[in-house]
Short mmCIF file of C-alpha atoms in Angstrom, two decimals:
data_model
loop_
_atom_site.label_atom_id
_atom_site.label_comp_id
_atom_site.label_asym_id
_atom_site.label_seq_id
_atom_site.Cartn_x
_atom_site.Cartn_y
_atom_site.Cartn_z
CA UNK A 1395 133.46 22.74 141.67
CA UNK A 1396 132.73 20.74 138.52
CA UNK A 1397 134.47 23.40 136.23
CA UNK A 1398 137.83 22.81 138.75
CA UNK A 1399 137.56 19.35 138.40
CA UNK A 1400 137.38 19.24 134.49
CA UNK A 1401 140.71 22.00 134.30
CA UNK A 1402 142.75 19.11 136.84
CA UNK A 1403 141.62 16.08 134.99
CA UNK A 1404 142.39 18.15 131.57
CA UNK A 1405 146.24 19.10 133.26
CA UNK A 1406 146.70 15.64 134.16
CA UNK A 1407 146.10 13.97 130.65
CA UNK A 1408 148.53 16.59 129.02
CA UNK A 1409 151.40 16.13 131.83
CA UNK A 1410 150.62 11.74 130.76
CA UNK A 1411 150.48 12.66 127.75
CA UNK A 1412 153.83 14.83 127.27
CA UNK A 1413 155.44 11.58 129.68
CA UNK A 1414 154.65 8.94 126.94
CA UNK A 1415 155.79 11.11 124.30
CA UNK A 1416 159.05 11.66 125.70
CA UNK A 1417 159.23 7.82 127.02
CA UNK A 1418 158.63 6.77 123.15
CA UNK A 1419 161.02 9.66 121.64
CA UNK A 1420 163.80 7.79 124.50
CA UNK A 1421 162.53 4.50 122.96
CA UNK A 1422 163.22 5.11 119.30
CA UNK A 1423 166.80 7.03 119.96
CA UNK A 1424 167.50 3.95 121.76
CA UNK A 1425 166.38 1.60 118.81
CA UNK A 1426 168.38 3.89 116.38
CA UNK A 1427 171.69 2.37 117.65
CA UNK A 1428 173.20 -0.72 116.30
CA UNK A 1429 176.39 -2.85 116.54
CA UNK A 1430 177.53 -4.55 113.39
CA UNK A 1431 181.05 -5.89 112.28
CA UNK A 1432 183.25 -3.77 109.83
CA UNK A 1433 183.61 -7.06 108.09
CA UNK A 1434 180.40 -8.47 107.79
CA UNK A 1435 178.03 -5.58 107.70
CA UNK A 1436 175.07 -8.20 107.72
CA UNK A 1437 175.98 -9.30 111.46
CA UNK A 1438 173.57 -6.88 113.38
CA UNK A 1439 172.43 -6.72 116.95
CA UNK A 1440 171.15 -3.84 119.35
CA UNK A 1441 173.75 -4.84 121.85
CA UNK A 1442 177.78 -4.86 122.11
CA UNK A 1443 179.50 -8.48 121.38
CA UNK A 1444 181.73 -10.35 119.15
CA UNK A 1445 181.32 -11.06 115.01
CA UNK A 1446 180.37 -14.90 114.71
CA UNK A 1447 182.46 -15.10 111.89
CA UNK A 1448 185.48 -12.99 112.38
CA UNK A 1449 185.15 -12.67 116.16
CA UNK A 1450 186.02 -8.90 115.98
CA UNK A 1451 184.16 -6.65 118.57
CA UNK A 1452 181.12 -5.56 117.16
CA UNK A 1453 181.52 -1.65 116.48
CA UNK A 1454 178.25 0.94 117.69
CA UNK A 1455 176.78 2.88 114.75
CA UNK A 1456 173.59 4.75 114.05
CA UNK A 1457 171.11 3.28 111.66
CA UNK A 1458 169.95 5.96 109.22
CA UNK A 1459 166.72 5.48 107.03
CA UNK A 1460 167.80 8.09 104.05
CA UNK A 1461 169.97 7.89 101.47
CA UNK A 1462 172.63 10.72 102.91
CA UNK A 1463 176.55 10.02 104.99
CA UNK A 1464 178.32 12.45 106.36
CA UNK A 1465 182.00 12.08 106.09
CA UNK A 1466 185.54 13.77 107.64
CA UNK A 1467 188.39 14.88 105.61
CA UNK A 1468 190.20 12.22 106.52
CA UNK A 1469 187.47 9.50 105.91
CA UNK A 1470 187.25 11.42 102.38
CA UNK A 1471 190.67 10.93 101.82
CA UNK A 1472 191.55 7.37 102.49
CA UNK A 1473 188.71 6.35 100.76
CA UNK A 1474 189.86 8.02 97.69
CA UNK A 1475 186.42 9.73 96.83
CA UNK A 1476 186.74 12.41 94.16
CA UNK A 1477 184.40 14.48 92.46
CA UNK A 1478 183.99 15.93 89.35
CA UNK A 1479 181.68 18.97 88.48
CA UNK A 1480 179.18 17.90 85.80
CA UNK A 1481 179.15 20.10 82.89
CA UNK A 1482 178.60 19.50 79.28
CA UNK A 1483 180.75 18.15 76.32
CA UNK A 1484 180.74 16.77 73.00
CA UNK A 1485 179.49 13.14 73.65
CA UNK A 1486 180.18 9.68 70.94
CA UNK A 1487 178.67 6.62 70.96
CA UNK A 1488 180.69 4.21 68.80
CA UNK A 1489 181.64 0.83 67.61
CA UNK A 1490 185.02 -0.91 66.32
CA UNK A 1491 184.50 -2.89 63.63
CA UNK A 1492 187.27 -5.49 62.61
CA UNK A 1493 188.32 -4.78 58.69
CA UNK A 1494 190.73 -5.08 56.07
CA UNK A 1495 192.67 -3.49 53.49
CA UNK A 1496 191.57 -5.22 49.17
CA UNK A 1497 192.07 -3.91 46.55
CA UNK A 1498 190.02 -1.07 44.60
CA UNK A 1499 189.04 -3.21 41.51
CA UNK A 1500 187.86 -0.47 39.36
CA UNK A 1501 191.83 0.43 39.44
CA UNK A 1502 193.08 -3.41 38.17
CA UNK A 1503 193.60 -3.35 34.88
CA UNK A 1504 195.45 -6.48 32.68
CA UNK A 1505 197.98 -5.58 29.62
CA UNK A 1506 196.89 -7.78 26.78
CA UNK A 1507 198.14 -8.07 23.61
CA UNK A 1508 196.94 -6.21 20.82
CA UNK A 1509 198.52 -8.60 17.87
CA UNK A 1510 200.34 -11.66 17.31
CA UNK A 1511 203.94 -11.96 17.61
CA UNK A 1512 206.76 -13.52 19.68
CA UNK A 1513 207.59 -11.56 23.11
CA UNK A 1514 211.79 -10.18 22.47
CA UNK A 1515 212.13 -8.51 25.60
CA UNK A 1516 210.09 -8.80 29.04
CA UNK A 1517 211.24 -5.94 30.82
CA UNK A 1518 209.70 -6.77 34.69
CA UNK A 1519 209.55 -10.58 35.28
CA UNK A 1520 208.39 -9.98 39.15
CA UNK A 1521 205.52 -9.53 40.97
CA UNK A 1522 204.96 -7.26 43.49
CA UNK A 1523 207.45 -4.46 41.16
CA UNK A 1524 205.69 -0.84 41.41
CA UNK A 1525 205.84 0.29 37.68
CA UNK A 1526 205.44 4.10 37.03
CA UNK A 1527 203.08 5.29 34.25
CA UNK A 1528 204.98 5.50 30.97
CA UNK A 1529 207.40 2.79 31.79
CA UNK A 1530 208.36 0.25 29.21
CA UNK A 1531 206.48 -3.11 30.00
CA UNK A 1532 207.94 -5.71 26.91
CA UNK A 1533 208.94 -5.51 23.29
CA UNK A 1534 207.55 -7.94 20.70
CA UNK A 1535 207.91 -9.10 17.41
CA UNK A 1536 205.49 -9.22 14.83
CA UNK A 1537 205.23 -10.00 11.21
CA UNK A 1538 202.15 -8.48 11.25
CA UNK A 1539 203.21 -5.14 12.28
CA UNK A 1540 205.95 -5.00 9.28
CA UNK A 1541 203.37 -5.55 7.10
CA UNK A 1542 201.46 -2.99 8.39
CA UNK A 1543 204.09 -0.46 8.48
CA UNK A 1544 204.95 -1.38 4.44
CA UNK A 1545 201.34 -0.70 4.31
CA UNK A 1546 201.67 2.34 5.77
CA UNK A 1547 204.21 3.41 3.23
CA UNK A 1548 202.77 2.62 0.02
CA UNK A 1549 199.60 4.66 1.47
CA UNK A 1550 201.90 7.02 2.53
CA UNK A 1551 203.64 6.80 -0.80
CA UNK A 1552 200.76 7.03 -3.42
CA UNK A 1553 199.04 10.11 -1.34
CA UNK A 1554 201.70 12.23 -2.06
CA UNK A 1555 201.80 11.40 -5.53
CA UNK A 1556 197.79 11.90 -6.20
CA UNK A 1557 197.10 14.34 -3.98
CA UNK A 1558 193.92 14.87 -5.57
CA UNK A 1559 192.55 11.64 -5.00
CA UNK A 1560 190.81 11.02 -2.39
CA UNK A 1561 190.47 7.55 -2.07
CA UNK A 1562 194.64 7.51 -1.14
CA UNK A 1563 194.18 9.68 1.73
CA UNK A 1564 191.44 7.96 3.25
CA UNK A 1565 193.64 5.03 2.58
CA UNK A 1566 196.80 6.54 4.57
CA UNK A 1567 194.70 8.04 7.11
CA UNK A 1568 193.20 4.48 7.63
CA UNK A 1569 196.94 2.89 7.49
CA UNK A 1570 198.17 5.31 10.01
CA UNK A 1571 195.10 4.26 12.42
CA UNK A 1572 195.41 0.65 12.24
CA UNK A 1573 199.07 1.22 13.40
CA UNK A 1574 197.79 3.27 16.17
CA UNK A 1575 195.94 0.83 17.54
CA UNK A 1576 198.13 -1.53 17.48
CA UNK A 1577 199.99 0.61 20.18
CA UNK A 1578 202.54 3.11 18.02
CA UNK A 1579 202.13 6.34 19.19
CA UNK A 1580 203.00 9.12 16.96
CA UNK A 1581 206.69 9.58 17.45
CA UNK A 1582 207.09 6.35 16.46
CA UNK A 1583 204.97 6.47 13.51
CA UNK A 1584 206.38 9.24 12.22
CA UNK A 1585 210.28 7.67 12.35
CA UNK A 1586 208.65 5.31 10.16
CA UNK A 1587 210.40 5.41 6.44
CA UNK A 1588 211.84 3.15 3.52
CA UNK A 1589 214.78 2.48 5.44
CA UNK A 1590 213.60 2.31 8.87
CA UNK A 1591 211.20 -0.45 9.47
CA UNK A 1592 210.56 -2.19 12.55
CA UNK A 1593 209.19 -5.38 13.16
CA UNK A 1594 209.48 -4.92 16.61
CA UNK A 1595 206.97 -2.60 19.13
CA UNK A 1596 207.21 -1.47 22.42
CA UNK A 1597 204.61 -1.63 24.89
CA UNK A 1598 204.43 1.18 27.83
CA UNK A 1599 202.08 0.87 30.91
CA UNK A 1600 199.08 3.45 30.56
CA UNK A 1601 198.71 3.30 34.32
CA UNK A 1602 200.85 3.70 37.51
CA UNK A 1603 200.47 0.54 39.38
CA UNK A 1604 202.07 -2.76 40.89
CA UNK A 1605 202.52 -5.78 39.09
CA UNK A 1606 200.91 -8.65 40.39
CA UNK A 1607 200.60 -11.58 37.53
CA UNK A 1608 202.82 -11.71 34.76
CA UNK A 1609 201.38 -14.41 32.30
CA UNK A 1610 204.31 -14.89 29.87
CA UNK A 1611 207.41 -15.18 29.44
CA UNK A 1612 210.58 -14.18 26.77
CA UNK A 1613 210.41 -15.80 23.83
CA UNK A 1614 206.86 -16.47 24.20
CA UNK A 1615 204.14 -16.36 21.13
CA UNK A 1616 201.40 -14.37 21.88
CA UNK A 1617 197.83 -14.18 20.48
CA UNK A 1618 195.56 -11.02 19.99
CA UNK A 1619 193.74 -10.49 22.93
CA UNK A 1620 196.16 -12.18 24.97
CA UNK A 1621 196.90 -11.00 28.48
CA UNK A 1622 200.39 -10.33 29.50
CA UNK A 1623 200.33 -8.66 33.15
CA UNK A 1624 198.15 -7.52 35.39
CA UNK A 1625 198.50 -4.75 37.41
CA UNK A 1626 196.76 -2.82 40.15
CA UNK A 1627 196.67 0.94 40.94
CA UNK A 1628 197.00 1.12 44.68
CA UNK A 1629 196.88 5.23 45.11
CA UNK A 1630 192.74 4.27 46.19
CA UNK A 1631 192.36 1.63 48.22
CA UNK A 1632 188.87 0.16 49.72
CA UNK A 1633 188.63 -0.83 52.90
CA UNK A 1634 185.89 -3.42 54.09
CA UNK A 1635 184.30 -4.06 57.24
CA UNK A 1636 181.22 -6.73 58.53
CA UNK A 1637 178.41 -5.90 60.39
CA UNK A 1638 175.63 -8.09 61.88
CA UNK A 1639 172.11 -7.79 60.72
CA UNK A 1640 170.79 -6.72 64.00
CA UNK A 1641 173.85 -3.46 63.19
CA UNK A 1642 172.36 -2.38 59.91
CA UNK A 1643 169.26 -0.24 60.88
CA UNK A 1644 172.33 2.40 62.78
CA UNK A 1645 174.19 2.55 59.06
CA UNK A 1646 173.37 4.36 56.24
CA UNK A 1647 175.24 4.92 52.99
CA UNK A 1648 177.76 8.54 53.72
CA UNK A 1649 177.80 8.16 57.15
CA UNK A 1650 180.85 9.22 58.60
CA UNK A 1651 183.34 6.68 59.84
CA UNK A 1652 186.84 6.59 60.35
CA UNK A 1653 189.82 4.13 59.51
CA UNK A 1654 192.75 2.95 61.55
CA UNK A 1655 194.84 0.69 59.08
CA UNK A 1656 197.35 -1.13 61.23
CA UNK A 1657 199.28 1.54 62.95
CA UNK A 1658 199.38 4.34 61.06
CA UNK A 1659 197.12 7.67 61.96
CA UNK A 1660 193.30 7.41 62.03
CA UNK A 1661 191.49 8.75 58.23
CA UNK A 1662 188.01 9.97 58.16
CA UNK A 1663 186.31 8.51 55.42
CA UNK A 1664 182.42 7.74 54.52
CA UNK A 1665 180.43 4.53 53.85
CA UNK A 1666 180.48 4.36 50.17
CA UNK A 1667 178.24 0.93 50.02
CA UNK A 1668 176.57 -1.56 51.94
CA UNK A 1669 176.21 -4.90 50.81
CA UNK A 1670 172.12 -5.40 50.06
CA UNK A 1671 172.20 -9.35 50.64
CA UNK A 1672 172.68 -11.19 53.71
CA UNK A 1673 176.07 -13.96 53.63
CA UNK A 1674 173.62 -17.55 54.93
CA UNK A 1675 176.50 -18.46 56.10
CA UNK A 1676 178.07 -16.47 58.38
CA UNK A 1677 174.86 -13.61 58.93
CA UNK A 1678 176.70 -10.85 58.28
CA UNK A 1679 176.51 -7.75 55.78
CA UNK A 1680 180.06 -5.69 53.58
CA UNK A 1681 180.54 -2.61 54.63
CA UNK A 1682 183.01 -1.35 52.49
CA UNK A 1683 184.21 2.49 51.91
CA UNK A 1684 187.21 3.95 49.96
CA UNK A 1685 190.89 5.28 51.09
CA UNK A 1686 193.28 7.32 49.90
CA UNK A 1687 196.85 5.51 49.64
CA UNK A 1688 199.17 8.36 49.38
CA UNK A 1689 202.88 6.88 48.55
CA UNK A 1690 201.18 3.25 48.63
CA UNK A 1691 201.91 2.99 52.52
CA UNK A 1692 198.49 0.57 53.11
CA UNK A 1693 199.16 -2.94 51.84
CA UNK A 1694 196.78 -5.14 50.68
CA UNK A 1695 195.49 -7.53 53.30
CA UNK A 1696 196.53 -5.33 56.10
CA UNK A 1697 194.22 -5.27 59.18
CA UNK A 1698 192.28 -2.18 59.90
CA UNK A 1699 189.55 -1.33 62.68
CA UNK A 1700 186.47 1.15 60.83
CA UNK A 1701 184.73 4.00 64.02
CA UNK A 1702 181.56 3.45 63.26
CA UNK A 1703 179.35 6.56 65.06
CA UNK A 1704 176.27 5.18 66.38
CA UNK A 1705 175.43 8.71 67.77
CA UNK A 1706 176.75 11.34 69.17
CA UNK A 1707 175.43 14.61 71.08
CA UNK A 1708 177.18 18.24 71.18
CA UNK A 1709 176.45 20.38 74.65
CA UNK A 1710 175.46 16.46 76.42
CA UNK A 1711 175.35 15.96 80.66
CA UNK A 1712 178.01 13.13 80.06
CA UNK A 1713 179.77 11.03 83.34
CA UNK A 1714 182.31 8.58 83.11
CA UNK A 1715 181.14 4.82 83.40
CA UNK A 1716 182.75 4.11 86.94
CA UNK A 1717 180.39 7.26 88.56
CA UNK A 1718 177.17 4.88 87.83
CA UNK A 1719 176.27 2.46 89.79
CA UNK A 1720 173.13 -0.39 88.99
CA UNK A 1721 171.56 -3.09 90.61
CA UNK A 1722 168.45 -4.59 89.82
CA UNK A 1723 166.02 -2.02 90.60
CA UNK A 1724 167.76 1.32 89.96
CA UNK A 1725 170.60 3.38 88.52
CA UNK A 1726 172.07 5.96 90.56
CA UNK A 1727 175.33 8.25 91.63
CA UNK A 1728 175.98 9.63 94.44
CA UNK A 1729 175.97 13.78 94.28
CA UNK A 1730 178.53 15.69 97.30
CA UNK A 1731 176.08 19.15 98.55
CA UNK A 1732 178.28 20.67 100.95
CA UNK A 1733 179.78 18.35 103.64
CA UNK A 1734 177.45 15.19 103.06
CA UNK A 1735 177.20 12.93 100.10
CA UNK A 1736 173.46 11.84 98.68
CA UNK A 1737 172.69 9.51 96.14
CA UNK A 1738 170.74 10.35 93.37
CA UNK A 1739 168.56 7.99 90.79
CA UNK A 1740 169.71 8.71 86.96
CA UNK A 1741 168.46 8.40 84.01
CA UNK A 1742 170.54 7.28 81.16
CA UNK A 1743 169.75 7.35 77.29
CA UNK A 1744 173.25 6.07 75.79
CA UNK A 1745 177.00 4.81 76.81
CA UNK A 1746 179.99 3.56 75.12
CA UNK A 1747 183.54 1.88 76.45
CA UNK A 1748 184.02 5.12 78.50
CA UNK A 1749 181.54 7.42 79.58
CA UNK A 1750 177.55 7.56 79.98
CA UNK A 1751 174.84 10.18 78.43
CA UNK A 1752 172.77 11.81 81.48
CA UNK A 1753 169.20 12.15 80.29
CA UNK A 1754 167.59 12.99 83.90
CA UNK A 1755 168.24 13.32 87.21
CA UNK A 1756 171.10 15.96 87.34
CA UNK A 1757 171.47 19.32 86.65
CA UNK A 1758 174.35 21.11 85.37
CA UNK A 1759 176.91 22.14 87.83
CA UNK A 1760 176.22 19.37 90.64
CA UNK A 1761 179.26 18.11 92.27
CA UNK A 1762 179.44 14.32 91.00
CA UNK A 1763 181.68 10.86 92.99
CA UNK A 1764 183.62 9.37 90.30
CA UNK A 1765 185.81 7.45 92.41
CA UNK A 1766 185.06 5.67 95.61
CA UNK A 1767 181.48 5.27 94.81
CA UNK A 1768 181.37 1.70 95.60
CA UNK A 1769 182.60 2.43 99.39
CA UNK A 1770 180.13 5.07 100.07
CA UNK A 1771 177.43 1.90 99.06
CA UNK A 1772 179.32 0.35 101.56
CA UNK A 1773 179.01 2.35 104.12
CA UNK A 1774 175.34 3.27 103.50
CA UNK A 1775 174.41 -0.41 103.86
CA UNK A 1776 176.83 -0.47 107.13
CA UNK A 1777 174.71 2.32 108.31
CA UNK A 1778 171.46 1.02 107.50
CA UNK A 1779 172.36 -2.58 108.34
CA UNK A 1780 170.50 -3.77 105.56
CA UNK A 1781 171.22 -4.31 101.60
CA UNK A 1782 170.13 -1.59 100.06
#
């Protein structure tokens, strides 16, 4: 009898038992629905009614506690979510720096003049003229140069006569030289004769190159030493850049860079120096690297922006910027698997203007939002009812 009571009393706790499970399974389901306003997700109540703010009719939706929504075609479409399949690609991180055309110094030379005279005949009296190499700059005259030249003659003269001395050779040879350096070549030197002295020399440019200071002018007495013009060979150009101190530890002498001068095509080129002092004044260091100026199309002074590669990763999980999303306690995207969209936390290890590096939390192949991101956070937080 005891043994029958025990098996009833056992029946009836399950059957209670099974009832309060089922009462508090009907309790939760019941809990799970909300009513919020499309407008004002943060208006919440377990019971139909109007938005306080809008006065719209509150709408019935489920609260959800993971990350996951489930969406129709249609929902898909009008809220313009698209995906992109992650794969792998040749990733840059990179920095424009602002920069301008100079001059290459180690191509400005000055034409001075070798002896004292009076300038006859100035040949370019403008700056800015492109003179080809060869070209005749001025002609001068010079007492000193006839003399030389008579000079020249009677060494000439008495070397033929003694050939055997040696002391008249050494003499010519060291007539002929003098003239030489005073800028004949030996063309002209050899026209030289009894009847065909000039007190006059030309002087040719030894250098392609523009003129940019003419310091004389016709009729003009000149000195030895002189100058006359200046000119600079713009076929190599540098181009120099600033960076700030906190910049320098990503730069290293022949790094590659490249060079946008103006509007004309992008040149790779390398860092050829860095300055090694620090301006006070403005805290920033020259970065400065050289240019080819084929047909002297870059100008000096011109404005120029210098790529500066900070890094840059071949084979790299890369997204564009708009597929991230961050708030103040994670970074994450939101990855479609099959008909629902989940979000996923990311890790990221470098981004520029564009696009981000993926160091963890995809793998290759996942199906990524990279538009309409910021409306499936909306509706997650309309589904939750919280903001989050």
């Amino acid at each position: 009898m005891n043994k029958i009571k025990g098996i009833l009393f056992l029946l009836l706790f399950v059957i209670l038992a099974c009832k309060q499970k089922t009462a508090d399974n009907h309790q939760h389901t019941e809990a799970s629905v909300i009513y919020t306003c499309p407008m004002h997700p943060q208006i919440i109540q377990d019971k139909p009614g109007i938005c306080p703010i809008c006065n719209m009719d509150l709408v019935k939706t489920q609260f959800v506690n993971s990350d996951e929504i489930i969406l129709d075609e249609n929902q898909i479409k009008l809220a313009n979510i698209k995906t992109q399949k992650l794969g792998t690609s040749n990733y840059e991180n990179s920095k424009l720096l602002n920069a301008r055309v100079i001059a290459n110094p180690e191509n400005v030379y000055t034409v001075a003049s070798k002896f004292n005279g009076r300038v006859d005949k100035l040949y370019y009296q403008e700056v800015g003229v492109f003179v080809n190499k060869g070209a005749l700059l001025y002609k001068i005259y010079s007492e000193d140069l006839l003399s030389m030249q008579k000079e020249y003659l009677l060494n000439k003269k008495l070397s033929n006569e003694f050939p055997d001395e040696n002391i008249y050779k050494k003499l010519f040879i060291a007539s002929k030289n003098k003239l030489e350096l005073y800028g004949l070549n030996q063309q002209q030197i050899a026209r030289i004769n009894d009847k065909n002295t000039q007190p006059y020399i030309s002087v040719y440019a030894q250098n392609s190159g523009i003129i940019t200071e003419i310091s004389i002018t016709e009729g003009e007495y000149l000195s030895e030493g002189m100058p006359v013009l200046r000119m600079e060979d713009l076929s190599n150009i540098w181009v120099e850049a600033h960076l700030y101190s906190n910049e320098i530890s990503n730069v290293k002498v022949g790094n590659a860079i490249t060079i946008q001068v103006e509007n004309f095509e992008p040149q790779k080129a390398k860092v050829d120096f860095l300055s090694p002092q620090l301006n006070a004044n403005s805290q920033i260091i020259t970065l400065r690297a050289s240019l080819n100026n084929t047909n002297n199309k870059y100008l000096i002074g011109m404005k120029a922006t210098v790529k500066l590669i900070r890094n840059s990763s071949k084979d790299a999980l890369s997204l564009p910027t708009n597929a991230v999303i961050r708030n103040n306690e994670d970074t994450y995207v939101w990855v479609k698997e099959n008909d629902s969209f989940k979000r996923k936390e990311v890790e990221i290890s470098s981004e520029n203007e564009n696009s981000v590096l993926i160091k963890s939390g995809l793998n290759n192949g996942e199906e990524v939002v990279v538009s309409g991101t910021y409306l499936l956070d909306s509706e997650l937080k309309l589904r939750k009812g919280k903001n989050n």
